[in-house]
C-alpha cells in the first residue's frame, strides 16, 4: 500500500513538473513571437539537413494520419456495430483457411500500412482467428489493387507485379500460421478504453476512434521521426554499392526498405530506380517495407505485445530473406 | 489549475491544433511541399474525422477525468512536429537531399513521350520541357530532341567554378520521402558566367540547345535567368 502511495506521489510530482515546463515553454514562444525575435532564430532553422528532416517527417505524417484516422473510424464502427458472431461466420477456425482469407481482405479494405493496424487490432479483439489477423496485417498494404497497379506503372512488367504478389502472399500466410498463438491475449496489448455505456452509439464510435488515434498517432510520430532521421542522413548509394553480391543485395535491400519507411503505393517507383539491383532484390525491397518498416514497427509496439512484435519482425525478415534467396536461384 | 489537470483539455488541444494545421495546409496549398495532389481528399477526410472526434471530446469537457503522465507525454509528442514545422517553415527539398539520394540522369517513360507529341508548349523558337521529359526523350528517342532549342527550369547545383552546372528537379510518386532527384548538365559560355553569379539552390530558367553525346544529354545554354521557386516545386 505504501509502495503504491509513493508511486502515486512521484507521478503527481512529475505531472506538476511537466505542466509547469509546458506553461513556461508556451510563454517563452509567445514572448519571442511578440518581440519579433523569430526572424533571428529562424536562420538556425534554415539548415538544409533540418529542412530535409522536417519535410520527410511531415510527408510521412500527412500520408499516414488520414489513413490512421480512417482505420480508427473503421475500428470504432467494428467495435460498436459488428458482433463477434459475424466475424466468426466469415473466418473459419482452421489456421490455414483463416490466414488465406486474411491475406485477401486488402481487396475489400485497401487501407494503407498505417490504417490497417487499428483495424487488425479490433478484428482480433472481436474474435477473428489470430492467423487471419496477422496475414491481413502483413498483406493488406501490398495485396490490394492500388499497390499492384502502381507496381505495374513503375516497372511496366507483369513479372514484377506477380513476383511482388506471390512473395507477399506466401510470406503473410506462412508467418500468420507460424506465429499465431491460440489465445488472442498473447497478441493484443491492453490499454485503457473508455467504456461509457450510457453514450449514444455514434458517440461511442468516435470515443473508440479517439483512443486509437491518440495511441497509433503518437507512435506514428515517433516512428516517422526515426525514419526521417535515417532518410536524412543515410546515403542510398551506400546500400546499392554493398549490394552487388546476390545474397548481400537481398539483405541490403531489406535493411534499406526498413529504414526508408516508404508508402507501399510509392516504393515501386523508388525500387525501379535501383538500376543495378536484381529483380528479386527489388521485389524483396517492395515487400519488406510495407510489412516491417521502422515507422510501422514502432506503431506495432503500441498496438501489440512486445513478445509478439519481436516474433513478427524476426519471422517476416527471415522468411523474406529465404524467399529472396530461393527467388534469386530460380531466376531473379 | 484544475483545468490543466483535465485530460480531455489536452486531447481537445491536440485535435484542434491538427484540424487547424490540416485546414491551413489544404487551403494554402502548402501540403504540396510534402505530398502529391492525390492526397488532398484524404487530408480533407482525415480533417473531417478529427472534427467529429473533437465534437465528441467537447461534450466530455464538462466531466473531469484526471490526466496521467502518459497523457502528458502524448501531448508533447503530438505538439512537437507542429512546433518544428512552424519554426523551420520548409519550402522545398534542398540540394542536400539530392546528393544523399544520388542524382539520376536517366529516365524511361514511353507514356510521357506519347502525351508530349500531342502537345508541346513553345515560347518563340524554344520548346518548354521539364527535366523528366528531356531525360525520357534522351533515353527513348534521342534523335527527336538532339539539336532542338528548349526552355527548362530547375535548381542549380554547381560543384566548382567550371563552365558547367547540374539543373535539378525532384520527381515525386507519393510524397517527399520517395523523391528522386533528376538532373541534366548545363554548359554555359564565359560571357554568361560573367553576367550571372549562380549559387547552389537557386532556381533558374535556362534557354539553350540540346546536345546528346554517348546517350548523355547536355544543354548548351544561350540565356540563363534567375527565377522564383515555382508554386509546385516537384515533378510527378
XYZ file of C-alpha atoms in Angstrom:
568
model
C 0.000 0.000 0.000
C 2.874 2.354 0.934
C 4.628 1.481 -2.322
C 1.503 2.393 -4.287
C 1.189 5.671 -2.370
C 4.845 6.553 -3.109
C 4.359 5.783 -6.809
C 1.266 7.994 -6.881
C 3.139 10.853 -5.210
C 6.025 10.528 -7.644
C 3.663 10.608 -10.610
C 1.915 13.634 -9.120
C 5.237 15.496 -8.815
C 6.224 14.551 -12.379
C 2.873 15.753 -13.677
C 3.249 19.130 -11.921
C 6.782 19.466 -13.283
C 5.739 18.681 -16.873
C 2.781 21.052 -16.734
C 4.981 23.877 -15.354
C 7.592 23.311 -18.085
C 4.825 23.349 -20.683
C 3.421 26.644 -19.407
C 6.910 28.253 -19.338
C 7.649 26.970 -22.853
C 4.380 28.358 -24.219
C 5.018 31.780 -22.630
C 8.585 31.839 -23.997
C 7.369 31.067 -27.515
C 4.667 33.728 -27.226
C 7.208 36.239 -25.952
C 9.612 35.524 -28.827
C 6.804 35.931 -31.311
C 5.735 39.227 -29.711
C 9.259 40.655 -29.772
C 9.860 39.612 -33.415
C 12.906 37.599 -32.361
C 11.793 34.694 -34.507
C 13.417 36.165 -37.614
C 16.863 35.970 -35.952
C 16.353 32.469 -34.635
C 14.896 31.331 -37.953
C 18.386 31.359 -39.549
C 19.241 28.292 -37.460
C 16.187 26.544 -38.839
C 17.228 27.148 -42.454
C 19.851 24.403 -42.130
C 19.329 22.051 -45.151
C 19.508 18.901 -43.017
C 16.784 20.217 -40.722
C 14.729 21.237 -43.777
C 15.011 17.723 -45.273
C 14.221 16.106 -41.901
C 11.105 18.272 -41.425
C 9.848 17.729 -44.978
C 10.247 13.924 -44.769
C 8.691 13.765 -41.293
C 5.659 15.708 -42.486
C 5.449 13.700 -45.699
C 5.143 10.562 -43.550
C 2.658 12.185 -41.146
C 0.421 13.789 -43.786
C 0.352 10.499 -45.660
C -0.162 8.423 -42.501
C -2.589 10.447 -40.366
C -5.602 10.317 -42.718
C -5.184 6.532 -43.005
C -4.768 6.117 -39.239
C -7.939 8.180 -38.788
C -9.851 6.166 -41.389
C -8.527 2.969 -39.756
C -9.529 4.244 -36.289
C -13.018 5.090 -37.541
C -13.441 1.630 -39.140
C -12.136 0.137 -35.889
C -14.693 2.147 -33.856
C -17.521 1.077 -36.201
C -16.481 -2.575 -35.929
C -16.385 -2.314 -32.121
C -19.830 -0.742 -31.795
C -21.848 -2.176 -34.686
C -20.404 -5.562 -35.665
C -20.992 -8.541 -33.417
C -18.379 -11.220 -32.742
C -20.621 -13.841 -34.362
C -20.488 -12.050 -37.737
C -16.701 -12.396 -37.852
C -16.808 -15.971 -36.660
C -19.081 -16.747 -39.638
C -16.690 -15.044 -42.080
C -13.478 -16.580 -40.751
C -13.164 -20.357 -40.426
C -11.455 -21.684 -37.300
C -8.852 -23.517 -39.379
C -5.492 -21.672 -39.162
C -4.606 -22.062 -42.840
C -8.024 -21.159 -44.258
C -8.235 -18.151 -41.951
C -4.758 -16.907 -42.969
C -5.723 -17.373 -46.640
C -8.866 -15.236 -46.269
C -6.961 -12.624 -44.211
C -4.366 -12.119 -46.924
C -7.059 -11.223 -49.477
C -9.051 -8.795 -47.295
C -6.943 -5.974 -48.748
C -9.092 -6.171 -51.888
C -12.142 -5.303 -49.773
C -10.486 -2.749 -47.443
C -7.484 -1.271 -49.290
C -6.200 0.592 -46.219
C -2.575 1.766 -46.290
C 0.042 0.277 -43.922
C -0.744 2.714 -41.080
C -4.526 2.307 -41.238
C -4.534 -1.469 -41.078
C -3.035 -1.630 -37.547
C -6.078 -0.328 -35.592
C -8.359 -2.395 -37.867
C -6.335 -5.591 -37.253
C -6.306 -4.958 -33.506
C -10.059 -4.574 -33.466
C -10.638 -7.596 -35.739
C -8.549 -9.844 -33.464
C -10.270 -8.380 -30.400
C -13.627 -9.195 -31.994
C -12.616 -12.829 -32.272
C -11.237 -13.491 -35.762
C -8.576 -16.237 -35.586
C -5.121 -14.664 -34.927
C -3.622 -16.250 -38.086
C -6.230 -14.388 -40.192
C -5.492 -11.124 -38.392
C -1.730 -11.460 -38.843
C -1.923 -12.310 -42.536
C -4.344 -9.393 -43.048
C -1.906 -7.101 -41.205
C 1.030 -8.163 -43.381
C -0.657 -8.477 -46.767
C -3.151 -5.614 -46.977
C -0.701 -2.858 -47.881
C 0.631 -4.974 -50.783
C -2.184 -7.247 -51.958
C -4.596 -4.525 -52.955
C -5.468 -3.093 -56.386
C -3.786 0.310 -55.875
C -0.374 -1.073 -54.864
C -0.342 -3.735 -57.581
C -1.305 -1.169 -60.234
C 1.426 1.247 -59.074
C 3.934 -1.639 -59.301
C 2.904 -2.189 -62.914
C 3.227 1.538 -63.673
C 6.718 1.649 -62.163
C 8.129 -1.377 -63.983
C 5.761 -1.835 -66.970
C 6.184 -5.542 -66.264
C 3.679 -8.160 -65.115
C 6.599 -10.292 -63.919
C 7.342 -7.744 -61.165
C 3.652 -7.432 -60.232
C 3.236 -11.209 -59.948
C 6.563 -11.538 -58.123
C 5.515 -8.980 -55.522
C 2.061 -10.502 -55.171
C 3.298 -14.103 -54.783
C 6.053 -13.292 -52.273
C 3.748 -11.108 -50.146
C 1.070 -13.796 -50.292
C 3.393 -16.667 -49.265
C 5.062 -14.614 -46.520
C 1.804 -13.347 -44.982
C 0.207 -16.806 -44.887
C 3.367 -18.565 -43.672
C 4.066 -16.041 -40.889
C 0.348 -15.926 -39.992
C 0.290 -19.675 -39.441
C 3.763 -19.857 -37.877
C 3.411 -17.276 -35.117
C -0.327 -17.201 -34.429
C -0.992 -18.115 -30.785
C -4.200 -19.850 -29.810
C -5.135 -17.074 -27.402
C -5.623 -13.510 -28.669
C -4.438 -12.187 -25.275
C -0.896 -13.143 -26.287
C -1.091 -10.634 -29.167
C -3.117 -7.655 -28.000
C -1.615 -5.067 -25.724
C -4.010 -3.982 -23.002
C -4.804 -0.348 -22.972
C -7.383 1.618 -21.153
C -10.511 2.267 -23.193
C -13.388 4.498 -22.198
C -16.399 2.343 -21.501
C -19.277 4.705 -21.044
C -22.285 2.525 -21.766
C -24.681 5.459 -21.493
C -23.278 7.184 -24.568
C -25.257 7.039 -27.832
C -23.778 4.560 -30.332
C -22.289 7.120 -32.741
C -20.535 8.865 -29.824
C -19.102 5.520 -28.761
C -17.686 5.060 -32.275
C -15.803 8.376 -32.068
C -14.685 7.739 -28.486
C -13.058 4.482 -29.640
C -11.611 6.296 -32.671
C -10.082 8.937 -30.375
C -8.385 6.261 -28.241
C -6.968 4.503 -31.302
C -5.865 7.759 -32.923
C -4.074 9.016 -29.807
C -2.162 5.773 -29.371
C -1.339 4.954 -33.021
C -0.790 8.628 -33.925
C 1.704 9.102 -31.109
C 3.721 6.110 -32.260
C 3.464 7.163 -35.904
C 5.109 10.463 -34.938
C 7.887 8.626 -33.067
C 8.341 6.136 -35.934
C 8.207 8.906 -38.537
C 10.869 10.842 -36.621
C 13.210 7.827 -36.581
C 12.554 7.062 -40.277
C 13.149 10.723 -41.244
C 16.450 10.746 -39.368
C 17.600 7.693 -41.326
C 16.283 9.097 -44.580
C 18.049 12.424 -43.993
C 21.451 11.095 -43.016
C 21.828 7.728 -44.775
C 23.009 7.652 -48.343
C 21.044 5.253 -50.590
C 24.169 4.700 -52.702
C 25.856 3.027 -49.737
C 23.270 0.223 -49.763
C 23.352 -0.052 -53.548
C 27.143 -0.400 -53.609
C 27.364 -3.040 -50.881
C 24.531 -4.894 -52.579
C 26.346 -6.046 -55.722
C 26.579 -9.604 -54.369
C 23.363 -11.669 -54.882
C 22.824 -12.598 -51.227
C 24.076 -9.355 -49.731
C 21.907 -7.417 -52.187
C 18.773 -9.053 -50.741
C 19.880 -8.267 -47.212
C 20.842 -4.687 -48.020
C 17.532 -4.066 -49.820
C 15.642 -5.418 -46.790
C 17.503 -3.115 -44.404
C 17.126 -0.121 -46.730
C 13.362 -0.625 -47.054
C 13.001 -0.948 -43.257
C 14.896 2.308 -42.711
C 13.263 4.333 -45.505
C 9.653 3.542 -44.443
C 8.139 4.349 -47.822
C 4.441 4.101 -48.595
C 3.506 0.855 -50.391
C 1.922 2.858 -53.216
C 5.237 4.594 -53.932
C 8.058 2.207 -53.110
C 7.888 0.519 -56.543
C 8.958 3.770 -58.196
C 11.940 4.060 -55.870
C 12.805 0.374 -56.412
C 12.679 0.829 -60.184
C 15.410 3.462 -59.908
C 17.850 0.884 -58.434
C 19.077 0.014 -61.926
C 21.921 -2.304 -60.900
C 19.907 -4.442 -58.475
C 18.438 -7.829 -59.418
C 14.669 -8.123 -59.896
C 14.314 -10.346 -56.837
C 16.081 -7.842 -54.548
C 13.752 -5.110 -55.835
C 10.738 -7.341 -55.071
C 12.050 -8.103 -51.580
C 12.531 -4.334 -51.079
C 8.871 -3.778 -52.053
C 7.573 -6.477 -49.683
C 9.750 -5.902 -46.598
C 8.984 -2.168 -46.216
C 5.171 -2.373 -46.153
C 5.383 -5.250 -43.643
C 8.075 -4.181 -41.168
C 9.335 -0.646 -41.862
C 10.778 1.222 -38.867
C 7.766 3.529 -38.541
C 5.390 0.533 -38.645
C 7.441 -1.432 -36.096
C 7.102 1.414 -33.595
C 3.317 1.540 -34.118
C 3.184 -2.285 -33.790
C 4.698 -1.914 -30.307
C 1.820 0.427 -29.415
C -0.862 -1.981 -30.566
C 0.550 -5.422 -29.830
C 2.529 -7.185 -27.087
C 6.304 -6.834 -27.192
C 6.997 -10.574 -27.425
C 4.591 -10.946 -30.337
C 6.045 -7.957 -32.241
C 9.584 -9.339 -31.867
C 8.435 -12.722 -33.219
C 6.635 -10.978 -36.089
C 9.657 -8.895 -37.128
C 12.128 -11.788 -36.980
C 9.890 -14.243 -38.821
C 8.944 -11.766 -41.586
C 12.581 -10.727 -42.060
C 13.888 -14.304 -42.228
C 11.022 -15.608 -44.402
C 11.564 -12.826 -46.934
C 15.317 -13.345 -46.875
C 14.871 -17.062 -47.613
C 12.278 -16.376 -50.303
C 14.708 -13.865 -51.810
C 17.487 -16.440 -51.947
C 15.205 -19.085 -53.449
C 13.969 -16.491 -55.961
C 17.485 -15.465 -56.935
C 18.334 -19.086 -57.788
C 15.107 -19.613 -59.720
C 15.544 -16.628 -61.980
C 15.977 -13.246 -60.218
C -5.032 24.799 -12.133
C -7.761 22.148 -12.105
C -8.353 22.829 -15.812
C -4.724 21.914 -16.544
C -5.275 18.554 -14.859
C -8.225 17.580 -17.073
C -7.044 15.029 -19.657
C -9.798 15.972 -22.130
C -8.411 19.525 -22.326
C -5.177 18.084 -23.711
C -6.987 15.780 -26.136
C -9.093 18.728 -27.237
C -5.977 20.858 -27.837
C -4.269 18.081 -29.851
C -7.328 17.617 -32.060
C -7.899 21.349 -32.521
C -4.279 22.082 -33.451
C -4.194 19.271 -36.031
C -7.533 20.362 -37.519
C -6.237 23.934 -37.884
C -2.929 22.682 -39.291
C -4.592 20.425 -41.891
C -7.003 23.205 -42.874
C -4.074 25.594 -43.285
C -2.193 23.051 -45.425
C -5.230 22.330 -47.584
C -6.329 25.862 -48.281
C -2.889 27.411 -48.673
C -1.783 24.558 -50.958
C 1.305 24.076 -48.741
C 0.534 20.353 -48.472
C 2.200 20.022 -51.901
C 5.597 20.640 -50.293
C 5.138 17.277 -48.579
C 2.759 15.096 -50.612
C 1.228 14.739 -54.065
C -2.126 16.329 -55.008
C -3.603 12.791 -54.903
C -3.626 13.025 -51.074
C -5.767 16.180 -50.923
C -9.120 14.344 -50.493
C -7.559 12.082 -47.858
C -6.373 15.136 -45.885
C -9.935 16.509 -46.016
C -11.441 13.160 -44.938
C -8.908 12.997 -42.077
C -9.794 16.550 -41.013
C -13.494 15.689 -41.075
C -12.936 12.637 -38.849
C -10.806 14.754 -36.483
C -13.581 17.347 -36.364
C -16.190 14.699 -35.474
C -13.933 13.354 -32.707
C -13.401 16.940 -31.497
C -17.167 17.456 -31.135
C -17.467 14.311 -29.006
C -14.472 15.413 -26.887
C -16.018 18.859 -26.478
C -19.098 17.251 -24.932
C -16.911 15.400 -22.446
C -15.039 18.503 -21.254
C -17.658 19.054 -18.552
C -16.761 15.807 -16.802
C -13.388 15.871 -15.063
C -11.002 12.984 -15.800
C -7.587 13.365 -14.248
C -4.566 13.498 -16.547
C -1.817 10.884 -16.290
C 1.886 11.150 -17.144
C 1.204 9.086 -20.274
C -1.368 11.709 -21.426
C 1.205 14.474 -20.969
C 3.819 12.527 -22.925
C 1.272 12.006 -25.754
C 0.557 15.732 -25.765
C 4.273 16.566 -26.032
C 4.774 14.043 -28.859
C 1.778 15.398 -30.812
C 2.740 19.048 -30.393
C 6.452 18.567 -31.211
C 6.035 18.287 -35.037
C 3.746 21.315 -35.152
C 6.268 23.492 -33.299
C 9.059 22.146 -35.502
C 7.290 22.914 -38.781
C 6.281 26.409 -37.658
C 9.925 27.176 -36.841
C 11.547 25.520 -39.865
C 8.920 26.634 -42.426
C 10.183 24.364 -45.211
C 9.747 25.391 -48.837
C 11.112 22.511 -50.931
C 13.727 19.768 -50.747
C 17.200 21.294 -50.902
C 20.232 20.112 -52.919
C 21.479 18.261 -49.823
C 18.681 15.686 -50.331
C 19.657 15.255 -53.994
C 23.257 14.497 -53.072
C 22.251 11.987 -50.384
C 19.882 10.179 -52.769
C 22.091 10.297 -55.845
C 21.158 12.400 -58.903
C 19.543 10.316 -61.675
C 20.489 11.275 -65.221
C 18.404 8.565 -66.920
C 14.653 8.155 -67.053
C 12.452 5.859 -69.149
C 8.813 6.619 -69.866
C 7.040 5.906 -73.146
C 3.806 7.389 -71.745
C 5.354 10.832 -71.401
C 6.534 10.799 -74.989
C 3.107 9.769 -76.302
C 1.310 12.591 -74.489
C 4.044 15.072 -75.333
C 3.844 14.524 -79.074
C 0.237 15.656 -78.945
C 1.059 18.965 -77.269
C 4.356 20.659 -76.613
C 4.187 24.232 -75.352
C 6.509 26.697 -77.051
C 7.954 30.148 -76.355
C 9.214 31.567 -79.635
C 11.573 29.001 -81.123
C 12.011 27.236 -77.777
C 10.104 24.135 -76.677
C 9.093 24.175 -72.988
C 10.174 20.848 -71.496
C 10.892 19.729 -67.963
C 13.870 17.632 -66.851
C 11.838 14.407 -66.709
C 10.646 14.893 -70.306
C 14.161 15.719 -71.526
C 15.598 12.571 -69.908
C 12.749 10.412 -71.285
C 13.415 11.719 -74.821
C 17.163 11.180 -74.431
C 16.649 7.557 -73.443
C 13.945 6.560 -75.924
C 14.070 8.966 -78.897
C 17.366 10.882 -78.811
C 17.097 11.895 -82.492
C 13.825 13.717 -81.845
C 15.395 16.000 -79.244
C 19.040 16.367 -80.276
C 19.786 19.879 -81.539
C 16.406 21.276 -80.501
C 16.002 24.636 -78.717
C 14.462 24.192 -75.280
C 13.478 26.064 -72.108
C 13.893 24.196 -68.847
C 13.598 25.191 -65.180
C 15.280 23.795 -62.096
C 17.578 24.206 -59.124
C 21.269 24.906 -59.583
C 23.922 22.523 -58.310
C 27.434 23.751 -59.035
C 30.323 21.616 -57.839
C 33.144 24.058 -58.575
C 33.838 27.134 -60.617
C 33.834 25.477 -64.038
C 31.671 26.158 -67.056
C 29.059 23.552 -66.163
C 26.386 23.034 -63.547
C 23.597 20.496 -62.952
C 19.984 21.539 -63.154
C 17.913 19.501 -60.679
C 14.223 18.764 -60.054
C 12.788 16.189 -57.671
C 10.432 13.581 -59.099
C 7.701 12.519 -56.685
C 5.419 9.489 -56.759
C 3.506 9.910 -53.488
C 5.431 12.133 -51.117
C 8.758 13.834 -50.441
C 10.048 10.676 -48.726
C 10.194 8.918 -52.107
C 11.504 11.933 -54.071
C 14.109 11.044 -56.687
C 16.394 13.839 -57.929
C 16.613 14.118 -61.727
C 19.366 16.191 -63.281
C 20.698 17.477 -66.610
C 24.050 19.101 -67.226
C 24.068 22.696 -68.433
C 27.100 24.221 -70.125
C 27.287 27.998 -70.268
C 29.636 30.389 -72.013
C 32.154 32.685 -70.366
C 30.123 35.836 -71.132
C 27.127 34.303 -69.454
C 29.251 33.310 -66.432
C 30.334 36.948 -66.010
C 26.775 38.168 -66.403
C 25.196 35.866 -63.843
C 26.557 34.674 -60.499
C 24.955 31.291 -59.877
C 24.706 29.799 -56.408
C 23.541 26.372 -55.291
C 19.805 26.051 -54.520
C 18.913 28.995 -56.790
C 16.096 28.438 -59.277
C 16.875 29.312 -62.876
C 15.255 29.204 -66.304
C 17.668 28.022 -68.977
C 17.201 28.644 -72.710
C 19.514 26.606 -74.888
C 20.216 23.856 -77.397
C 20.124 20.143 -76.597
C 23.292 18.182 -77.312
C 23.322 14.389 -76.900
C 26.666 12.631 -76.736
C 27.150 8.975 -75.717
C 23.482 8.814 -74.657
C 24.025 11.686 -72.190
C 22.135 14.934 -72.507
C 23.690 18.349 -72.109
C 22.130 21.748 -72.637
C 24.311 24.396 -74.230
C 22.863 27.490 -72.591
C 22.213 30.634 -74.594
C 20.471 32.514 -71.804
C 20.137 31.909 -68.064
C 17.649 33.808 -65.968
C 17.079 33.578 -62.216
C 13.516 32.774 -61.276
C 11.380 32.224 -58.181
C 10.590 28.785 -56.692
C 7.501 27.546 -58.609
C 4.294 27.055 -56.625
C 4.771 23.324 -57.200
C 8.485 22.616 -56.989
C 8.272 18.913 -57.832
C 7.711 16.856 -60.968
C 5.274 13.919 -60.966
